[in-house]
Short mmCIF file of C-alpha atoms and ligand atoms in Angstrom, two decimals:
data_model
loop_
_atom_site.label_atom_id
_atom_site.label_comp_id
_atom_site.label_asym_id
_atom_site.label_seq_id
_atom_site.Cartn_x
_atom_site.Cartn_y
_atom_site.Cartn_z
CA UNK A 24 -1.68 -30.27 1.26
CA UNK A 25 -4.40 -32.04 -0.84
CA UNK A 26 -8.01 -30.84 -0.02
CA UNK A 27 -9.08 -34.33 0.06
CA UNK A 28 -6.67 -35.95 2.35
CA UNK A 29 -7.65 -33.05 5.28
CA UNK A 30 -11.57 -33.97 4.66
CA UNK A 31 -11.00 -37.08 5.17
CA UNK A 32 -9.49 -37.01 8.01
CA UNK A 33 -11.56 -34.72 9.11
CA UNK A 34 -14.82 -36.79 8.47
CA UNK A 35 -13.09 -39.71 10.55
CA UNK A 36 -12.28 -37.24 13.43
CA UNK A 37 -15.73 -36.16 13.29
CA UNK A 38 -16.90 -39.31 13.91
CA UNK A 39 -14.67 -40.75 16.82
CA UNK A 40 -15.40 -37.12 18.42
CA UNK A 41 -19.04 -37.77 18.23
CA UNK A 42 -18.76 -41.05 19.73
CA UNK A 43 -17.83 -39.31 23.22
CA UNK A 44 -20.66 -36.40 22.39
CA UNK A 45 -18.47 -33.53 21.32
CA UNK A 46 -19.66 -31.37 17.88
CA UNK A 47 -16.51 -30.49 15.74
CA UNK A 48 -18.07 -28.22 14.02
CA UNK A 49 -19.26 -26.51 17.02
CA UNK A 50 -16.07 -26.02 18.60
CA UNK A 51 -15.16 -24.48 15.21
CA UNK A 52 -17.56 -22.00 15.05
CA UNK A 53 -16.81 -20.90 18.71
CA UNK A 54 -12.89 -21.13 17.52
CA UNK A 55 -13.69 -18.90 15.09
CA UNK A 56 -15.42 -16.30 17.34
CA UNK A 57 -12.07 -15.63 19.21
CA UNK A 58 -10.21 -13.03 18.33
CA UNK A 59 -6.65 -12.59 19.72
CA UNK A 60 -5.04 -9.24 20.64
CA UNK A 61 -1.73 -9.70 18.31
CA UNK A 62 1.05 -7.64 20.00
CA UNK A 63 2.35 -5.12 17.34
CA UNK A 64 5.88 -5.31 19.68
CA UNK A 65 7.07 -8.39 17.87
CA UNK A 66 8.18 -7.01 14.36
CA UNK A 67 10.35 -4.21 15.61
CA UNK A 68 12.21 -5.81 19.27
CA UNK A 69 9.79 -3.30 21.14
CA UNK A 70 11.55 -0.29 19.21
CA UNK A 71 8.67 1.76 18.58
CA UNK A 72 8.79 4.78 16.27
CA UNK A 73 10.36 7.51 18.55
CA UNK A 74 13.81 6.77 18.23
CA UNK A 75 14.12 6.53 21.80
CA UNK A 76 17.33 4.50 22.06
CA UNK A 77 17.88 1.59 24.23
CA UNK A 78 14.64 -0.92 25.25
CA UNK A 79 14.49 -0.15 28.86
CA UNK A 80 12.16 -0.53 32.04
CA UNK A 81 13.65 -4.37 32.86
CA UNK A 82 12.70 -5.88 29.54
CA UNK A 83 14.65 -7.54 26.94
CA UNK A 84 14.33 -8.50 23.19
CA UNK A 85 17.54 -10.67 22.88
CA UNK A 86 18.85 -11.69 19.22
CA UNK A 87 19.66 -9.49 16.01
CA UNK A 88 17.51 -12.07 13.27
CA UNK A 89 17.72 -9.43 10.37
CA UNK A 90 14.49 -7.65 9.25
CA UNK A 91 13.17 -5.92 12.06
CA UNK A 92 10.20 -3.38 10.69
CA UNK A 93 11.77 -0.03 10.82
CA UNK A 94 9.02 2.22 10.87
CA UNK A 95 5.01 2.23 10.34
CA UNK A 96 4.71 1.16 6.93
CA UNK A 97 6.74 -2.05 7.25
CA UNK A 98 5.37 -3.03 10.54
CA UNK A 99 1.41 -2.75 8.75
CA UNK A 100 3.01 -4.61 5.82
CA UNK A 101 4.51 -7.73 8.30
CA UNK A 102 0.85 -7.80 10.25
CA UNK A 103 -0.65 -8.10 7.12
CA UNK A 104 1.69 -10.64 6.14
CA UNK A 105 1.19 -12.29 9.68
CA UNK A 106 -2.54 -12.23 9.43
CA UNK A 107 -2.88 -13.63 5.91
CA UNK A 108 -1.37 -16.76 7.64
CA UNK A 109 -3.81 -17.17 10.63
CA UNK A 110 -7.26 -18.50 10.62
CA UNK A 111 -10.05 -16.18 11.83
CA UNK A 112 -9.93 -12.51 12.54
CA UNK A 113 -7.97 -10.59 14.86
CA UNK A 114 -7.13 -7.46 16.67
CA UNK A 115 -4.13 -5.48 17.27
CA UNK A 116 -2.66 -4.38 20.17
CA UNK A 117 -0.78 -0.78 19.36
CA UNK A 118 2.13 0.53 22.29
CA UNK A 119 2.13 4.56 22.90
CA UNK A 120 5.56 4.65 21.62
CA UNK A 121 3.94 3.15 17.99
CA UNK A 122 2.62 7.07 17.20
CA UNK A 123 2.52 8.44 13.99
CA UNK A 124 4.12 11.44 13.50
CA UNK A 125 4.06 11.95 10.41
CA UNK A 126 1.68 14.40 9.76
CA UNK A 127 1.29 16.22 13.03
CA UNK A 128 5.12 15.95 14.27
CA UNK A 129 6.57 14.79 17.30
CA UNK A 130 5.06 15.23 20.48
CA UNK A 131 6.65 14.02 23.85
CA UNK A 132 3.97 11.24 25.69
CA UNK A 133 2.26 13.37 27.70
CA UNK A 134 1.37 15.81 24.89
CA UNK A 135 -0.46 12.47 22.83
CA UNK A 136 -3.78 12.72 21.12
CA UNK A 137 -6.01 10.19 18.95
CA UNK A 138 -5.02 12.07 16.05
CA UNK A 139 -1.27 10.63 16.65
CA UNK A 140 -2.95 7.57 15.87
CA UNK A 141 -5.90 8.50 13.04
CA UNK A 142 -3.37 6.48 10.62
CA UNK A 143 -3.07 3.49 12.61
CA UNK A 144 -6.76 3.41 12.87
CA UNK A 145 -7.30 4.02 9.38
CA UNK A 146 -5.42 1.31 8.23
CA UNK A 147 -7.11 -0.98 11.24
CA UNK A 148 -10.49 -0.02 9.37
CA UNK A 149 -9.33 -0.98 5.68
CA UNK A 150 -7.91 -4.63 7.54
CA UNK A 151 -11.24 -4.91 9.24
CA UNK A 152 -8.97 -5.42 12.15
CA UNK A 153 -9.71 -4.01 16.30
CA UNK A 154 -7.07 -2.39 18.06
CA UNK A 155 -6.29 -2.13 21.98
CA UNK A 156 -3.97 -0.39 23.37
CA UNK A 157 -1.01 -0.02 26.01
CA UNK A 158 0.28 2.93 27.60
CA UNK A 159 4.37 2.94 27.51
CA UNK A 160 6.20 4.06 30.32
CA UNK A 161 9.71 2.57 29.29
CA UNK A 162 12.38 3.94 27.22
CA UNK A 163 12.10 7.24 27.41
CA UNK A 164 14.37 9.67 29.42
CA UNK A 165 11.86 10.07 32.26
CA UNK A 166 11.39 6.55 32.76
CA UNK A 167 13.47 6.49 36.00
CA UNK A 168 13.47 3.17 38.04
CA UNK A 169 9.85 4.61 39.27
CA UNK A 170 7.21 5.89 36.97
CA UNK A 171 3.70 6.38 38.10
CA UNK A 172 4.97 5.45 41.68
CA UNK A 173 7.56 7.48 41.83
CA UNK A 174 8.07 10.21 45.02
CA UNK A 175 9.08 12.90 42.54
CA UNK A 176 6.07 15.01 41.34
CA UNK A 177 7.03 16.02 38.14
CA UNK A 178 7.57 12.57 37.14
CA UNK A 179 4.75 10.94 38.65
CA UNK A 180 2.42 13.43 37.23
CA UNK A 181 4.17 13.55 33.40
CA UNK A 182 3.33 9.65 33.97
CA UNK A 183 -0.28 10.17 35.41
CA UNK A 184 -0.80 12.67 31.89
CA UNK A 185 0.90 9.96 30.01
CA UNK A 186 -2.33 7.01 31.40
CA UNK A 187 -4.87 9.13 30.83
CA UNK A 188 -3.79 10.50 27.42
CA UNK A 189 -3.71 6.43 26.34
CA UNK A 190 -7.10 6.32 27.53
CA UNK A 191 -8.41 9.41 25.31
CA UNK A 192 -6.57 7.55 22.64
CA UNK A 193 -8.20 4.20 23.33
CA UNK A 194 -11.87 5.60 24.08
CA UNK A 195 -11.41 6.96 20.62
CA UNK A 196 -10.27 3.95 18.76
CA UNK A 197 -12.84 1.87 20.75
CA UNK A 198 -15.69 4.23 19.46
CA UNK A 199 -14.81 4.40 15.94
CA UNK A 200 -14.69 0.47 16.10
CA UNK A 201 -17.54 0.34 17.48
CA UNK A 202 -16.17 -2.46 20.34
CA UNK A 203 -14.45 -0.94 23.56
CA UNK A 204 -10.48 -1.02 22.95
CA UNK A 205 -8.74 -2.69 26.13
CA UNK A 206 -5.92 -0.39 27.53
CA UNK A 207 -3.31 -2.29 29.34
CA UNK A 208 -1.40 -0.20 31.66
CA UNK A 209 1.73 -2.00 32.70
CA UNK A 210 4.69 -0.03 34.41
CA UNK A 211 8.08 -1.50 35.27
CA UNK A 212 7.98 0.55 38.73
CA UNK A 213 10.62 -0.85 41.22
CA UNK A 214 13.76 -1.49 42.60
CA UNK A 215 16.89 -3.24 42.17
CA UNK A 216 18.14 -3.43 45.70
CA UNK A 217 16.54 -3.56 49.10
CA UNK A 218 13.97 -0.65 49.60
CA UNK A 219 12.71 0.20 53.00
CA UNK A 220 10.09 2.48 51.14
CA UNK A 221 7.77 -0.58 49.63
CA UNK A 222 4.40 1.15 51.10
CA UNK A 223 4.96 4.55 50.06
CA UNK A 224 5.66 3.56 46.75
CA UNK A 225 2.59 1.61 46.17
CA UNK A 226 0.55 4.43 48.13
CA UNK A 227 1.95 6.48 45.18
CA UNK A 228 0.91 4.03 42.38
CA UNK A 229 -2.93 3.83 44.04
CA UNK A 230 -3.02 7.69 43.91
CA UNK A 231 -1.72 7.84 40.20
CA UNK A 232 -4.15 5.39 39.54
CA UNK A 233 -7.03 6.99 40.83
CA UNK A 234 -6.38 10.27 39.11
CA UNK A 235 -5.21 7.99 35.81
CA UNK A 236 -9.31 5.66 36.50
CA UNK A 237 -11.13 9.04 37.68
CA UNK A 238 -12.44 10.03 34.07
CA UNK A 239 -15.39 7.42 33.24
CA UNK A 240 -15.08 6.29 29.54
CA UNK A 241 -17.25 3.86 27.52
CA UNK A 242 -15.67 2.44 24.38
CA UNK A 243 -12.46 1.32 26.18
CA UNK A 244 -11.65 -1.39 29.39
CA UNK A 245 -9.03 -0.74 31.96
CA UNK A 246 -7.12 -3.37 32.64
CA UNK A 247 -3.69 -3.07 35.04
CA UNK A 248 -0.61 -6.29 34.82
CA UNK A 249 1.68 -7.49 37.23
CA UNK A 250 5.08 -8.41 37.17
CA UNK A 251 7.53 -10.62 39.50
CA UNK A 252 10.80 -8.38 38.87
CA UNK A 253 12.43 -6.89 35.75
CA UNK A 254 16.22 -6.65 34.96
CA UNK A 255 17.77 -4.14 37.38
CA UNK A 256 14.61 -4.25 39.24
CA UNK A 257 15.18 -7.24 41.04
CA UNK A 258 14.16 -6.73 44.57
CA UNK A 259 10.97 -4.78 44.49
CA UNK A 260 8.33 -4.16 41.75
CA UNK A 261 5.54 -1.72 43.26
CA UNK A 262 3.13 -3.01 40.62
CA UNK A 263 2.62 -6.76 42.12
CA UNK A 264 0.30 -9.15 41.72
CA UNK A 265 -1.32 -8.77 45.22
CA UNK A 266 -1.34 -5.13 44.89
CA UNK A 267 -3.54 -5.39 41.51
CA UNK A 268 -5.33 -8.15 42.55
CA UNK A 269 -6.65 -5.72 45.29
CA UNK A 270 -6.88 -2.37 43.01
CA UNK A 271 -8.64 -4.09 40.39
CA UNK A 272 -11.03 -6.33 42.86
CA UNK A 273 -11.95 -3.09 44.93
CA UNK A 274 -12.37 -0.64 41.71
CA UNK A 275 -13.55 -3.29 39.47
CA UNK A 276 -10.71 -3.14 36.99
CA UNK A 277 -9.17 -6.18 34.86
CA UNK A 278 -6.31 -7.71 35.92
CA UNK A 279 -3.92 -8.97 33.02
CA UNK A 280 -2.03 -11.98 33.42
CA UNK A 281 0.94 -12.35 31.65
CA UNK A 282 1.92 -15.83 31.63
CA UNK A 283 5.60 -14.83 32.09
CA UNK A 284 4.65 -12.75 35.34
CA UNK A 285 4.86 -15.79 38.16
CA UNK A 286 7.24 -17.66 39.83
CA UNK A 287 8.09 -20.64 37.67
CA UNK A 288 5.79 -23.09 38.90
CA UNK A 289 2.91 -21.01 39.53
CA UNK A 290 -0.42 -22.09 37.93
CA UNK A 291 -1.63 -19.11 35.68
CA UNK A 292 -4.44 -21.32 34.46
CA UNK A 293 -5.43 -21.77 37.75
CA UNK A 294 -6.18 -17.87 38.66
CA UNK A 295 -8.66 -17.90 36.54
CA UNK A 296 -11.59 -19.20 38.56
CA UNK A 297 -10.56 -17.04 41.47
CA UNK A 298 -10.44 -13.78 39.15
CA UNK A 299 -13.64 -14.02 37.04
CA UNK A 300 -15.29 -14.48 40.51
CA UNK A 301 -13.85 -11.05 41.89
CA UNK A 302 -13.20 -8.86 38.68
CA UNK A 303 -15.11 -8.07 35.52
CA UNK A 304 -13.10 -9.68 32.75
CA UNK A 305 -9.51 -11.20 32.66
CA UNK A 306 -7.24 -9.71 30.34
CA UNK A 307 -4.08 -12.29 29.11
CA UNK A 308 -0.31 -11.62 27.35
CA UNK A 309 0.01 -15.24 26.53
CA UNK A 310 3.98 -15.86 26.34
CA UNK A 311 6.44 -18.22 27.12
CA UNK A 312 8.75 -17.87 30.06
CA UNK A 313 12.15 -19.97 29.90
CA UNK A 314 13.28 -19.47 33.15
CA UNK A 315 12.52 -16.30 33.44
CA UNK A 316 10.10 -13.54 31.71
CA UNK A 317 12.36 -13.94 28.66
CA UNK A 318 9.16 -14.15 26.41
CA UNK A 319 9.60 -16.88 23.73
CA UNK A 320 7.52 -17.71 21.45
CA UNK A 321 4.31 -19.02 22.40
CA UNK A 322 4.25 -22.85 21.50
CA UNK A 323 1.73 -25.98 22.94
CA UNK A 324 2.75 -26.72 26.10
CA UNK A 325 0.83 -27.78 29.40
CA UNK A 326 1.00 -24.16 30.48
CA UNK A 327 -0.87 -22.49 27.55
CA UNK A 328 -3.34 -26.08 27.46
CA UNK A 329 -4.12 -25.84 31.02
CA UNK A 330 -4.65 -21.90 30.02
CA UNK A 331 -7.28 -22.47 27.89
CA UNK A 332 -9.17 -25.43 29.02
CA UNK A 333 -9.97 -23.18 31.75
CA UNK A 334 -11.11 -20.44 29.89
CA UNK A 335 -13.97 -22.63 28.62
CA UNK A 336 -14.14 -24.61 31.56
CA UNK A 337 -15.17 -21.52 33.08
CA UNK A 338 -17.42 -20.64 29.79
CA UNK A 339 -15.94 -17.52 29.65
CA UNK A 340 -14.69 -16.73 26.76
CA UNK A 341 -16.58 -14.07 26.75
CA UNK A 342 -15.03 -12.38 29.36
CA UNK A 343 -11.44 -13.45 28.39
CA UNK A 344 -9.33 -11.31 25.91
CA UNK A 345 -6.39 -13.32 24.74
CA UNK A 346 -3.38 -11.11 23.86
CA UNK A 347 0.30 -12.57 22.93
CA UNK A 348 3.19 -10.71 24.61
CA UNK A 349 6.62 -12.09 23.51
CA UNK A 350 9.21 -10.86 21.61
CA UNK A 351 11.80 -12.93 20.29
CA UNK A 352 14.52 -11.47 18.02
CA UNK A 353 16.57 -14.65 17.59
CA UNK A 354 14.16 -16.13 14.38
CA UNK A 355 12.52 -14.91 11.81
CA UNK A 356 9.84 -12.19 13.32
CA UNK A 357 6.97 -13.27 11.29
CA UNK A 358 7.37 -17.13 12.10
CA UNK A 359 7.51 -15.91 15.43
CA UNK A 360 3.94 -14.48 15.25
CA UNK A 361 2.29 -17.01 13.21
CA UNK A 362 3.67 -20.30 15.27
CA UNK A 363 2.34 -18.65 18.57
CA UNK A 364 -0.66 -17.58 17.52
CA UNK A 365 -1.65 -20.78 16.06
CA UNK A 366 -0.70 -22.54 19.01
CA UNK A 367 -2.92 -20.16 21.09
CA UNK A 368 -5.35 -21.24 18.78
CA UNK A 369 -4.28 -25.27 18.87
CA UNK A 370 -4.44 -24.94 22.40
CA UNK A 371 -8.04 -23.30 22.67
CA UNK A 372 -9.53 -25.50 19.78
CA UNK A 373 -8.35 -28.55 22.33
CA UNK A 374 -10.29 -26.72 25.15
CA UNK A 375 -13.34 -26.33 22.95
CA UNK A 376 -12.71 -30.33 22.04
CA UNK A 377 -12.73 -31.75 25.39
CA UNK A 378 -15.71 -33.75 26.78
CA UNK A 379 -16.52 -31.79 30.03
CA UNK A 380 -20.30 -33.16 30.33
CA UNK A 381 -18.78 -36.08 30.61
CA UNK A 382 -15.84 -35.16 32.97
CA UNK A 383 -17.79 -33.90 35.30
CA UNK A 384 -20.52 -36.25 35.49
CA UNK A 385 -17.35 -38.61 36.60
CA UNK A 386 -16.35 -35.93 38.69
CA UNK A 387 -19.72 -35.72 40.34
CA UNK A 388 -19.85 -39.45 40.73
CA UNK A 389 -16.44 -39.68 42.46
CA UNK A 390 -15.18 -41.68 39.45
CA UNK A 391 -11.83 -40.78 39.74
CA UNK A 392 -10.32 -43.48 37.36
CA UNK A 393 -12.51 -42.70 34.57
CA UNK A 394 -11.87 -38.75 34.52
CA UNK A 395 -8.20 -39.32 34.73
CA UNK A 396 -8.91 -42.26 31.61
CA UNK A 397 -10.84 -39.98 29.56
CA UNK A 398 -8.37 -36.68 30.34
CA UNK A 399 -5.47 -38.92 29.13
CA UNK A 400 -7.32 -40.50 26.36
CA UNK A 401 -8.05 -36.78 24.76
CA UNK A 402 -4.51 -36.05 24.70
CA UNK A 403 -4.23 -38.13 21.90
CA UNK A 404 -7.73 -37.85 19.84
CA UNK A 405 -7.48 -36.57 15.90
CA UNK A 406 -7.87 -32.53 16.85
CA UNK A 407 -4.78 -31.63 14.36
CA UNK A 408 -7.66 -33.19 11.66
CA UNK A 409 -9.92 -30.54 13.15
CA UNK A 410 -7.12 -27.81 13.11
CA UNK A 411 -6.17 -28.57 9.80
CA UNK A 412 -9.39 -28.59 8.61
CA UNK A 413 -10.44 -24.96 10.84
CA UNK A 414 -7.48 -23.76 8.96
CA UNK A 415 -8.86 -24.95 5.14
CA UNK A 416 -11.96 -23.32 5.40
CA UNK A 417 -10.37 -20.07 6.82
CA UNK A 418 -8.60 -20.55 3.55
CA UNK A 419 -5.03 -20.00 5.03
CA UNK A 420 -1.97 -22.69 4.69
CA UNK A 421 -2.25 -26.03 6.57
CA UNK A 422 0.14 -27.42 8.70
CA UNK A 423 3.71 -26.61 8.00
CA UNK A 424 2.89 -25.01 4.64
CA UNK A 425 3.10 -21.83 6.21
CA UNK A 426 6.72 -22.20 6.58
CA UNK A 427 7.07 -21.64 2.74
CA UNK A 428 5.45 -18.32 2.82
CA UNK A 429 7.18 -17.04 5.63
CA UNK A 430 10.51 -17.95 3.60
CA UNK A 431 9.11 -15.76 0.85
CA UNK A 432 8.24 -12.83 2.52
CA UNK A 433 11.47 -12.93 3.83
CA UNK A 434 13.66 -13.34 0.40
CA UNK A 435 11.06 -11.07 -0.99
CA UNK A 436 10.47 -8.51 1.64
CA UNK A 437 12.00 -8.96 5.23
CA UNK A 438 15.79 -9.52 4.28
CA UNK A 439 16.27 -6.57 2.19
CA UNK A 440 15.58 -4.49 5.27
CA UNK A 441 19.23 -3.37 6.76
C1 RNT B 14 6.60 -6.54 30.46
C2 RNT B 14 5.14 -6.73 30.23
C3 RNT B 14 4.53 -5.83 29.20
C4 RNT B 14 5.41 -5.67 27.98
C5 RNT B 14 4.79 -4.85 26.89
C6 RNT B 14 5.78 -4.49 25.84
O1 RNT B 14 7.15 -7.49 31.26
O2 RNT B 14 4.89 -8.06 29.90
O3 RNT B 14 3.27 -6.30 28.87
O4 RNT B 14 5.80 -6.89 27.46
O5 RNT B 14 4.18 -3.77 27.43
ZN1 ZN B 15 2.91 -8.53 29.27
#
C-alpha cells in the first residue's frame, strides 16, 4: 500500500480525532505497550510433542487444513512467521505437553523440569519474546473424566505433581525473563451425566489446589479458568465459574476468562469491573464461540469491542493480560493467528480511541441522548487510518497485504508439510 496514501489519511484522522479531544498518537503508544499472550496451540490442533494420541479432556480442533507444525522446530518457525506479521511485541503462551525432549528424553508430566523447556526459552530469548505457561491435564492416559478433582489418590496426586511442576517451570522462565510468567491452570474436571457427588468433587479440586498454591513463588502469577461444559462432560464441570470466582477472590488468585466459557449471551466484558474489584489481575483467552466453545478465530465483533473498551474503561491494562485461545484447523493456521490477533488489537486500538472524558461528563450530566450520539458516532470515525498507520511504523504489512505473505509461507513452507 503506498506510504503516502496511509499518512494521509492518517493526518486527516488525526485531525477529526482531535476535534472530540482524543491524541492518536497517544493511543498508539499505549497500543504499542500491550503485549498479547499468543497461544502456541494453534499451529499444531493442540497436538503437542508427546505423541499422546487423540485431543481429549472435552475439547476439539475440528478441520484437517494441511500444514499443521509437526514438532518444535516448525512450530518456532510458524510463530516467527506469525509474529513478523503483527505490530508490536508479544509473548508466548507454551502448554506442558509442548516439552522438549530432545536432549534429556521423555519424561511422563509429573516427572517435568525447566530444563524440559531450556530450548523453548532459549529461542524465546533470541525472539526477544515472554513466555507464560499452562499446565496440561488432557490427553494423556491418566486424564480420566476427573483430574485434580478426582476421588482416586493416585490420580489426583500425579495431577497435584503435574501443577506444581508447571509452576517450577514457569517461576523459572519468569526469572530468566525477568517479568513473572502467568501459569494458567485449566482442567476439564467433570461429568457427562447426572452426578450426585458435585461437592465432593469440588472439595477435592480446593484441596489439590491448596497443595498445587502452597509453595510461594515470585517470577510467575497463578491464574485458574472456568468452563461451562466440555464434550462428554456435559452435565457437571467441577472447575466453574462460581467455584473460581470464590478460590481466586478468597486466595487472591487470577481468574481467566475465556470468552468461550459462558452461556451464549453472557457479558464477558461486563465481569470485568466486578473482578478487578475482588482479585489481583484478570487473566483473558480471547476466542470466538459459535454456539458453543468451538473456538474460532478471533475476529471484530461486539463481544471482543465491548471486551476491550472495558479494559481501558477500567484503566487497567495494566492489570489485564490478553491471551488468544482458539484453534481452528479448517484454514490456513497462520492466517488464523495473524487475523485474530490483529483484531484483538483493532478492537483495543478502538478502546484506546474512544472519547470517555467526554462520555462520562454526559453520563454525569444525565445526557442520555448525547452519550448514545457520540457512542454511535465513534463506530464509524477513521480508526482503520490509525490502524493502518500503527501497523506502518511497526513496519509490518497493512491491511490485507498480509494475505500475500501468508500465501507464501504456505507454497514455500507450510504445504510441503505431510
Ligand atoms: C479449554 C480451555 C483451555 C484450552 C487450552 C488448550 O476449553 O479454553 O484454555 O483451550 O488449555
Ligand atoms: Zn481457554
Amino acid at each position: 500500500m503506498k506510504k503516502e496514501l496511509i499518512e494521509k489519511a492518517y493526518e486527516i484522522a488525526k485531525e477529526r480525532y482531535a476535534a472530540i479531544g482524543i491524541d492518536t498518537d497517544a493511543a498508539m503508544e499505549t497500543l504499542q505497550g500491550v503485549q498479547l499472550s499468543l497461544h502456541c496451540w494453534q499451529a499444531d490442533d493442540v497436538k503437542g510433542f508427546e505423541d499422546a494420541g487423540a485431543l481429549t479432556g472435552g475439547i476439539q480442533a475440528t478441520g484437517n487444513y494441511p500444514g499443521r507444525a509437526r514438532n518444535i522446530e516448525e512450530l518456532q518457525a510458524d510463530i516467527e512467521k506469525v509474529t513478523s506479521l503483527i505490530p508490536g511485541k508479544h509473548r508466548l503462551s507454551l502448554h506442558a505437553n509442548y516439552a522438549d525432549f530432545r536432549q534429556t528424553g521423555i519424561v511422563d508430566r509429573d516427572q517435568l523440569e525447566p530444563k524440559h523447556f531450556e530450548s523453548w526459552m532459549q529461542w524465546a530469548e533470541k525472539c526477544g519474546m515472554k513466555l507464560d505457561f499452562n499446565s496440561t491435564s488432557f490427553s494423556h492416559p491418566k486424564s480420566e473424566d476427573l483430574t485434580l478433582s478426582s476421588p482416586k489418590e493416585d490420580i489426583r496426586k500425579f495431577w497435584v505433581e503435574h501443577t506444581k511442576r508447571c509452576r517450577a517451570i514457569a517461576e523459572e522462565m519468569g526469572r530468566r525473563q525477568g517479568d513473572p510468567a502467568i501459569l494458567n491452570v485449566w482442567v476439564h474436571d467433570g461429568s457427562k451425566d447426572i452426578t450426585v457427588n458435585r461437592m465432593a468433587y469440588r472439595a477435592n479440586l480446593k484441596k489439590s489446589l491448596d497443595e498445587i498454591f502452597e509453595q510461594k513463588y515470585d517470577n510467575m502469577k497463578d491464574c485458574v479458568e472456568s468452563k461451562v461444559f466440555g464434550i462428554g462432560l456435559e452435565s457437571y464441570t467441577v472447575g466453574s465459574n462460581d467455584f473460581y470466582i470464590g478460590y481466586a477472590a478468597q486466595k487472591g488468585k487470577i481468574v481467566t476468562l475465556d470468552t468461550g466459557h459462558f452461556h451464549p449471551t453472557e457479558s464477558i466484558a461486563d465481569k470485568m469491573s466486578s473482578l478487578l474489584l475482588f482479585t489481583p489481575e484478570v487473566m483473558l483467552h480471547v476466542s470466538r464461540p459459535v454456539r458453543w466453545d468451538s473456538d474460532h478465530v478471533t475476529i471484530i465483533n461486539d463481544e471482543t469491542l465491548d471486551l476491550t473498551k472495558e479494559i481501558v474503561r477500567c484503566d487497567a491494562l495494566d492489570r489485564v493480560h490478553i491471551g488468544l485461545d482458539y484453534f481452528d484447523a479448517s484454514i490456513n493456521r497462520i492466517g488464523a493467528y495473524v487475523i485474530g490477533a490483529r483484531a484483538t488489537q483493532k478492537c483495543l486500538l478502538q478502546a484506546l480511541l474512544e472519547p470517555l472524558k467526554t462520555l462520562r461528563e454526559y453520563e454525569a450530566a444525565g445526557k442520555g441522548f448525547e452519550r448514545l450520539a457520540l457512542l454511535e458516532e465513534c463506530k464509524s470515525l477513521p480508526w482503520n487510518a490509525v490502524w493502518d498507520m500503527f501497523c506502518l511504523r511497526n513496519g509490518v504489512p497493512v491491511g490485507e497485504e498480509f494475505i500475500a505473505d501468508v500465501n507464501e509461507y504456505e507454497k514455500e513452507v507450510t504445504s510441503k508439510r505431510c
